[in-house]
Amino acid sequence: MNNNMTTERAHRGVFSTSSYVSIGDQYGKKVPRDDREKGVQFQAEFPKNGIGGARPNNALFDREHKWLFGGEKYIDRTMYIKTQPPDQRKKGFNSSDARRRDEFTLDIETQKWRERISTEMQFAEKFSKHQEATMTDEERRLAEEASRKPEPRWSHGPKYLFDLGKEATGGTTPYEMKDSRDTWYSKHRVAAENDGALNAGGYALSSRAYGDNLKNYNSWTKPEFARQPVIRDNFFRSTGVLKKTT
């Protein structure tokens, strides 16, 4: 009862007015910021476009790339002037230019690549034979199963397009009364053929990161410690209000 009073003591329902520990204290001053919160908090050096695509500014010891032969004069290795002196050249069509047939037939770099590839293939073949010789029976069985071609799924349909609609080749769409029209990839057919599970092939979906380990789990039980319907189970039993009926 507040006795028609509007004081703090009446509203709180206490015998005396409450006191506060902060009476007379100064207003809270602004706390100085930490030095770590001042200035730039995060800084990133973005790469610049260059010959290699993009690289950070501090990728090299120097600010610029120093070329090995930068500034040197180009020297032609062919030296047609020495192999074919101008005074010994025969003129053809009133031109004394040197014969340059070998200019586009030099296959030195091609032979280098062929030698490297052949060497790598020799090492690969040698390692393959060594690995095959040291394999166990279990590893051989797993390798054979991995190399075996998988059986085509029902969703692939017939092998050839002209077999569509032929019952002998499995190209007819089965009738499903729940579908509004004939549909090969019917959701009801998928539920029956794949046991209701989505077949994503060899890809892992991001939605499977949660709950994938609970697939086909049905052993759900009531928790021992949980919120119970106290009012329904304990009150008003004599009158039958909120009582569970069967």
GROMACS .gro file of C-alpha atoms in nm:
model
  246
    1MET     CA    1   0.000   0.000   0.000
    2ASN     CA    2   0.138   0.342  -0.091
    3ASN     CA    3  -0.132   0.539   0.102
    4ASN     CA    4  -0.195   0.756  -0.205
    5MET     CA    5   0.167   0.878  -0.193
    6THR     CA    6   0.383   0.932  -0.501
    7THR     CA    7   0.723   0.933  -0.335
    8GLU     CA    8   0.998   0.690  -0.409
    9ARG     CA    9   0.947   0.516  -0.077
   10ALA     CA   10   0.578   0.461  -0.154
   11HIS     CA   11   0.643   0.326  -0.503
   12ARG     CA   12   0.916   0.090  -0.386
   13GLY     CA   13   0.719  -0.022  -0.079
   14VAL     CA   14   1.006   0.033   0.165
   15PHE     CA   15   1.017   0.202   0.504
   16SER     CA   16   1.287   0.455   0.414
   17THR     CA   17   1.423   0.621   0.106
   18SER     CA   18   1.702   0.423  -0.053
   19SER     CA   19   2.049   0.571  -0.069
   20TYR     CA   20   2.291   0.546  -0.360
   21VAL     CA   21   2.666   0.494  -0.352
   22SER     CA   22   2.719   0.728  -0.648
   23ILE     CA   23   2.568   1.042  -0.495
   24GLY     CA   24   2.813   1.329  -0.516
   25ASP     CA   25   3.048   1.155  -0.756
   26GLN     CA   26   3.175   1.345  -1.057
   27TYR     CA   27   3.042   1.266  -1.400
   28GLY     CA   28   3.240   0.995  -1.565
   29LYS     CA   29   3.519   1.141  -1.769
   30LYS     CA   30   3.620   1.003  -2.105
   31VAL     CA   31   3.889   0.740  -2.068
   32PRO     CA   32   4.194   0.809  -2.286
   33ARG     CA   33   4.224   0.571  -2.579
   34ASP     CA   34   4.491   0.309  -2.589
   35ASP     CA   35   4.783   0.374  -2.821
   36ARG     CA   36   4.706   0.050  -3.001
   37GLU     CA   37   4.367   0.188  -3.105
   38LYS     CA   38   4.513   0.497  -3.267
   39GLY     CA   39   4.624   0.535  -3.626
   40VAL     CA   40   4.596   0.270  -3.893
   41GLN     CA   41   4.466  -0.060  -3.758
   42PHE     CA   42   4.498  -0.275  -4.069
   43GLN     CA   43   4.723  -0.214  -4.365
   44ALA     CA   44   4.767  -0.421  -4.678
   45GLU     CA   45   5.010  -0.378  -4.963
   46PHE     CA   46   4.821  -0.453  -5.281
   47PRO     CA   47   5.023  -0.605  -5.566
   48LYS     CA   48   5.100  -0.411  -5.879
   49ASN     CA   49   5.045  -0.543  -6.225
   50GLY     CA   50   5.362  -0.658  -6.394
   51ILE     CA   51   5.503  -0.908  -6.638
   52GLY     CA   52   5.428  -1.198  -6.404
   53GLY     CA   53   5.067  -1.089  -6.361
   54ALA     CA   54   5.079  -0.937  -6.012
   55ARG     CA   55   5.328  -0.939  -5.728
   56PRO     CA   56   5.354  -0.754  -5.396
   57ASN     CA   57   5.581  -0.456  -5.363
   58ASN     CA   58   5.816  -0.630  -5.122
   59ALA     CA   59   5.851  -0.952  -5.324
   60LEU     CA   60   6.199  -0.850  -5.447
   61PHE     CA   61   6.501  -0.724  -5.261
   62ASP     CA   62   6.517  -0.422  -5.491
   63ARG     CA   63   6.230  -0.199  -5.587
   64GLU     CA   64   6.278  -0.285  -5.952
   65HIS     CA   65   6.378  -0.599  -6.134
   66LYS     CA   66   6.731  -0.581  -6.269
   67TRP     CA   67   6.751  -0.765  -6.599
   68LEU     CA   68   7.055  -0.980  -6.658
   69PHE     CA   69   7.119  -0.852  -7.011
   70GLY     CA   70   6.955  -0.514  -6.969
   71GLY     CA   71   7.110  -0.241  -7.183
   72GLU     CA   72   7.329  -0.478  -7.382
   73LYS     CA   73   7.330  -0.462  -7.759
   74TYR     CA   74   7.156  -0.743  -7.943
   75ILE     CA   75   7.398  -0.975  -8.119
   76ASP     CA   76   7.271  -1.196  -8.396
   77ARG     CA   77   7.397  -1.549  -8.347
   78THR     CA   78   7.336  -1.652  -8.704
   79MET     CA   79   7.602  -1.424  -8.861
   80TYR     CA   80   7.497  -1.463  -9.224
   81ILE     CA   81   7.754  -1.203  -9.314
   82LYS     CA   82   8.026  -1.450  -9.212
   83THR     CA   83   7.873  -1.771  -9.338
   84GLN     CA   84   7.762  -1.606  -9.664
   85PRO     CA   85   7.988  -1.312  -9.749
   86PRO     CA   86   7.819  -1.054  -9.972
   87ASP     CA   87   8.079  -1.091 -10.247
   88GLN     CA   88   8.009  -1.463 -10.278
   89ARG     CA   89   7.631  -1.444 -10.289
   90LYS     CA   90   7.441  -1.515 -10.605
   91LYS     CA   91   7.176  -1.271 -10.704
   92GLY     CA   92   6.826  -1.397 -10.752
   93PHE     CA   93   6.547  -1.175 -10.877
   94ASN     CA   94   6.795  -0.885 -10.859
   95SER     CA   95   6.844  -0.940 -10.482
   96SER     CA   96   7.167  -1.031 -10.303
   97ASP     CA   97   7.004  -1.121  -9.973
   98ALA     CA   98   7.140  -1.426  -9.788
   99ARG     CA   99   6.963  -1.758  -9.790
  100ARG     CA  100   6.759  -1.783  -9.468
  101ARG     CA  101   6.614  -2.129  -9.496
  102ASP     CA  102   6.768  -2.237  -9.166
  103GLU     CA  103   6.612  -1.941  -8.984
  104PHE     CA  104   6.279  -2.119  -8.940
  105THR     CA  105   6.410  -2.477  -8.923
  106LEU     CA  106   6.618  -2.460  -8.605
  107ASP     CA  107   6.471  -2.728  -8.375
  108ILE     CA  108   6.723  -2.702  -8.091
  109GLU     CA  109   6.463  -2.597  -7.832
  110THR     CA  110   6.222  -2.861  -7.959
  111GLN     CA  111   6.483  -3.132  -7.916
  112LYS     CA  112   6.553  -3.006  -7.562
  113TRP     CA  113   6.186  -3.042  -7.467
  114ARG     CA  114   6.168  -3.385  -7.626
  115GLU     CA  115   6.470  -3.499  -7.428
  116ARG     CA  116   6.322  -3.370  -7.102
  117ILE     CA  117   5.986  -3.535  -7.166
  118SER     CA  118   6.145  -3.868  -7.259
  119THR     CA  119   6.359  -3.858  -6.942
  120GLU     CA  120   6.055  -3.786  -6.726
  121MET     CA  121   5.862  -4.069  -6.888
  122GLN     CA  122   6.149  -4.309  -6.818
  123PHE     CA  123   6.146  -4.213  -6.450
  124ALA     CA  124   5.765  -4.242  -6.438
  125GLU     CA  125   5.771  -4.587  -6.596
  126LYS     CA  126   6.046  -4.704  -6.361
  127PHE     CA  127   5.856  -4.576  -6.056
  128SER     CA  128   5.533  -4.736  -6.178
  129LYS     CA  129   5.700  -5.077  -6.210
  130HIS     CA  130   5.856  -5.040  -5.864
  131GLN     CA  131   5.524  -4.944  -5.709
  132GLU     CA  132   5.342  -5.231  -5.878
  133ALA     CA  133   5.603  -5.478  -5.754
  134THR     CA  134   5.570  -5.363  -5.391
  135MET     CA  135   5.187  -5.358  -5.381
  136THR     CA  136   5.003  -5.590  -5.147
  137ASP     CA  137   4.701  -5.800  -5.243
  138GLU     CA  138   4.466  -5.556  -5.071
  139GLU     CA  139   4.618  -5.260  -5.256
  140ARG     CA  140   4.589  -5.446  -5.586
  141ARG     CA  141   4.223  -5.518  -5.520
  142LEU     CA  142   4.152  -5.154  -5.430
  143ALA     CA  143   4.337  -5.031  -5.739
  144GLU     CA  144   4.139  -5.268  -5.959
  145GLU     CA  145   3.810  -5.149  -5.809
  146ALA     CA  146   3.910  -4.784  -5.853
  147SER     CA  147   3.999  -4.840  -6.220
  148ARG     CA  148   3.677  -5.025  -6.292
  149LYS     CA  149   3.417  -4.824  -6.481
  150PRO     CA  150   3.115  -4.752  -6.260
  151GLU     CA  151   2.774  -4.880  -6.357
  152PRO     CA  152   2.552  -4.613  -6.515
  153ARG     CA  153   2.278  -4.483  -6.287
  154TRP     CA  154   1.911  -4.487  -6.372
  155SER     CA  155   1.915  -4.109  -6.417
  156HIS     CA  156   2.148  -4.135  -6.718
  157GLY     CA  157   1.877  -4.284  -6.934
  158PRO     CA  158   1.950  -4.496  -7.242
  159LYS     CA  159   2.293  -4.498  -7.403
  160TYR     CA  160   2.180  -4.349  -7.735
  161LEU     CA  161   1.934  -4.068  -7.790
  162PHE     CA  162   1.742  -4.260  -8.055
  163ASP     CA  163   1.657  -4.518  -7.786
  164LEU     CA  164   1.440  -4.267  -7.598
  165GLY     CA  165   1.086  -4.390  -7.571
  166LYS     CA  166   1.179  -4.755  -7.628
  167GLU     CA  167   1.076  -4.985  -7.350
  168ALA     CA  168   1.340  -5.249  -7.430
  169THR     CA  169   1.628  -5.004  -7.370
  170GLY     CA  170   1.478  -4.847  -7.059
  171GLY     CA  171   1.403  -4.520  -7.230
  172THR     CA  172   1.039  -4.489  -7.132
  173THR     CA  173   0.939  -4.258  -6.850
  174PRO     CA  174   0.757  -4.454  -6.578
  175TYR     CA  175   0.407  -4.336  -6.491
  176GLU     CA  176   0.367  -4.152  -6.163
  177MET     CA  177   0.015  -4.046  -6.069
  178LYS     CA  178   0.141  -3.777  -5.830
  179ASP     CA  179   0.313  -3.582  -6.111
  180SER     CA  180   0.117  -3.336  -6.320
  181ARG     CA  181   0.293  -3.460  -6.635
  182ASP     CA  182   0.547  -3.722  -6.735
  183THR     CA  183   0.879  -3.625  -6.584
  184TRP     CA  184   1.197  -3.830  -6.606
  185TYR     CA  185   1.355  -3.670  -6.299
  186SER     CA  186   1.044  -3.693  -6.084
  187LYS     CA  187   1.095  -3.616  -5.716
  188HIS     CA  188   0.885  -3.918  -5.626
  189ARG     CA  189   1.100  -4.139  -5.846
  190VAL     CA  190   1.416  -3.996  -5.694
  191ALA     CA  191   1.279  -4.070  -5.348
  192ALA     CA  192   1.211  -4.430  -5.450
  193GLU     CA  193   1.533  -4.496  -5.644
  194ASN     CA  194   1.784  -4.309  -5.424
  195ASP     CA  195   1.611  -4.372  -5.090
  196GLY     CA  196   1.528  -4.002  -5.074
  197ALA     CA  197   1.895  -3.897  -5.070
  198LEU     CA  198   2.037  -3.645  -5.316
  199ASN     CA  199   2.310  -3.790  -5.535
  200ALA     CA  200   2.574  -3.517  -5.581
  201GLY     CA  201   2.834  -3.746  -5.740
  202GLY     CA  202   3.185  -3.676  -5.621
  203TYR     CA  203   3.104  -3.327  -5.497
  204ALA     CA  204   3.052  -3.239  -5.131
  205LEU     CA  205   2.784  -2.976  -5.076
  206SER     CA  206   2.833  -2.706  -4.818
  207SER     CA  207   2.490  -2.782  -4.674
  208ARG     CA  208   2.616  -3.124  -4.568
  209ALA     CA  209   2.861  -2.973  -4.321
  210TYR     CA  210   2.582  -2.983  -4.061
  211GLY     CA  211   2.382  -3.292  -3.988
  212ASP     CA  212   2.544  -3.523  -4.241
  213ASN     CA  213   2.654  -3.755  -3.961
  214LEU     CA  214   2.289  -3.787  -3.850
  215LYS     CA  215   2.175  -3.941  -4.178
  216ASN     CA  216   1.918  -4.219  -4.121
  217TYR     CA  217   1.941  -4.166  -3.746
  218ASN     CA  218   1.613  -4.247  -3.573
  219SER     CA  219   1.710  -4.326  -3.213
  220TRP     CA  220   1.567  -4.006  -3.076
  221THR     CA  221   1.472  -4.019  -2.705
  222LYS     CA  222   1.323  -3.777  -2.457
  223PRO     CA  223   1.596  -3.590  -2.266
  224GLU     CA  224   1.630  -3.664  -1.896
  225PHE     CA  225   1.667  -3.302  -1.790
  226ALA     CA  226   1.426  -3.083  -1.983
  227ARG     CA  227   1.147  -2.837  -1.926
  228GLN     CA  228   0.836  -3.018  -1.811
  229PRO     CA  229   0.476  -2.899  -1.845
  230VAL     CA  230   0.440  -2.815  -1.477
  231ILE     CA  231   0.100  -2.642  -1.499
  232ARG     CA  232  -0.060  -2.913  -1.708
  233ASP     CA  233   0.067  -3.202  -1.495
  234ASN     CA  234   0.036  -3.054  -1.146
  235PHE     CA  235  -0.244  -2.792  -1.135
  236PHE     CA  236  -0.618  -2.820  -1.180
  237ARG     CA  237  -0.622  -3.198  -1.165
  238SER     CA  238  -0.936  -3.207  -0.955
  239THR     CA  239  -1.143  -3.031  -1.218
  240GLY     CA  240  -0.980  -3.178  -1.522
  241VAL     CA  241  -0.874  -2.843  -1.671
  242LEU     CA  242  -0.575  -2.875  -1.905
  243LYS     CA  243  -0.569  -3.245  -1.833
  244LYS     CA  244  -0.434  -3.466  -2.107
  245THR     CA  245  -0.709  -3.661  -2.277
  246THR     CA  246  -0.671  -3.975  -2.480
   0.00000   0.00000   0.00000
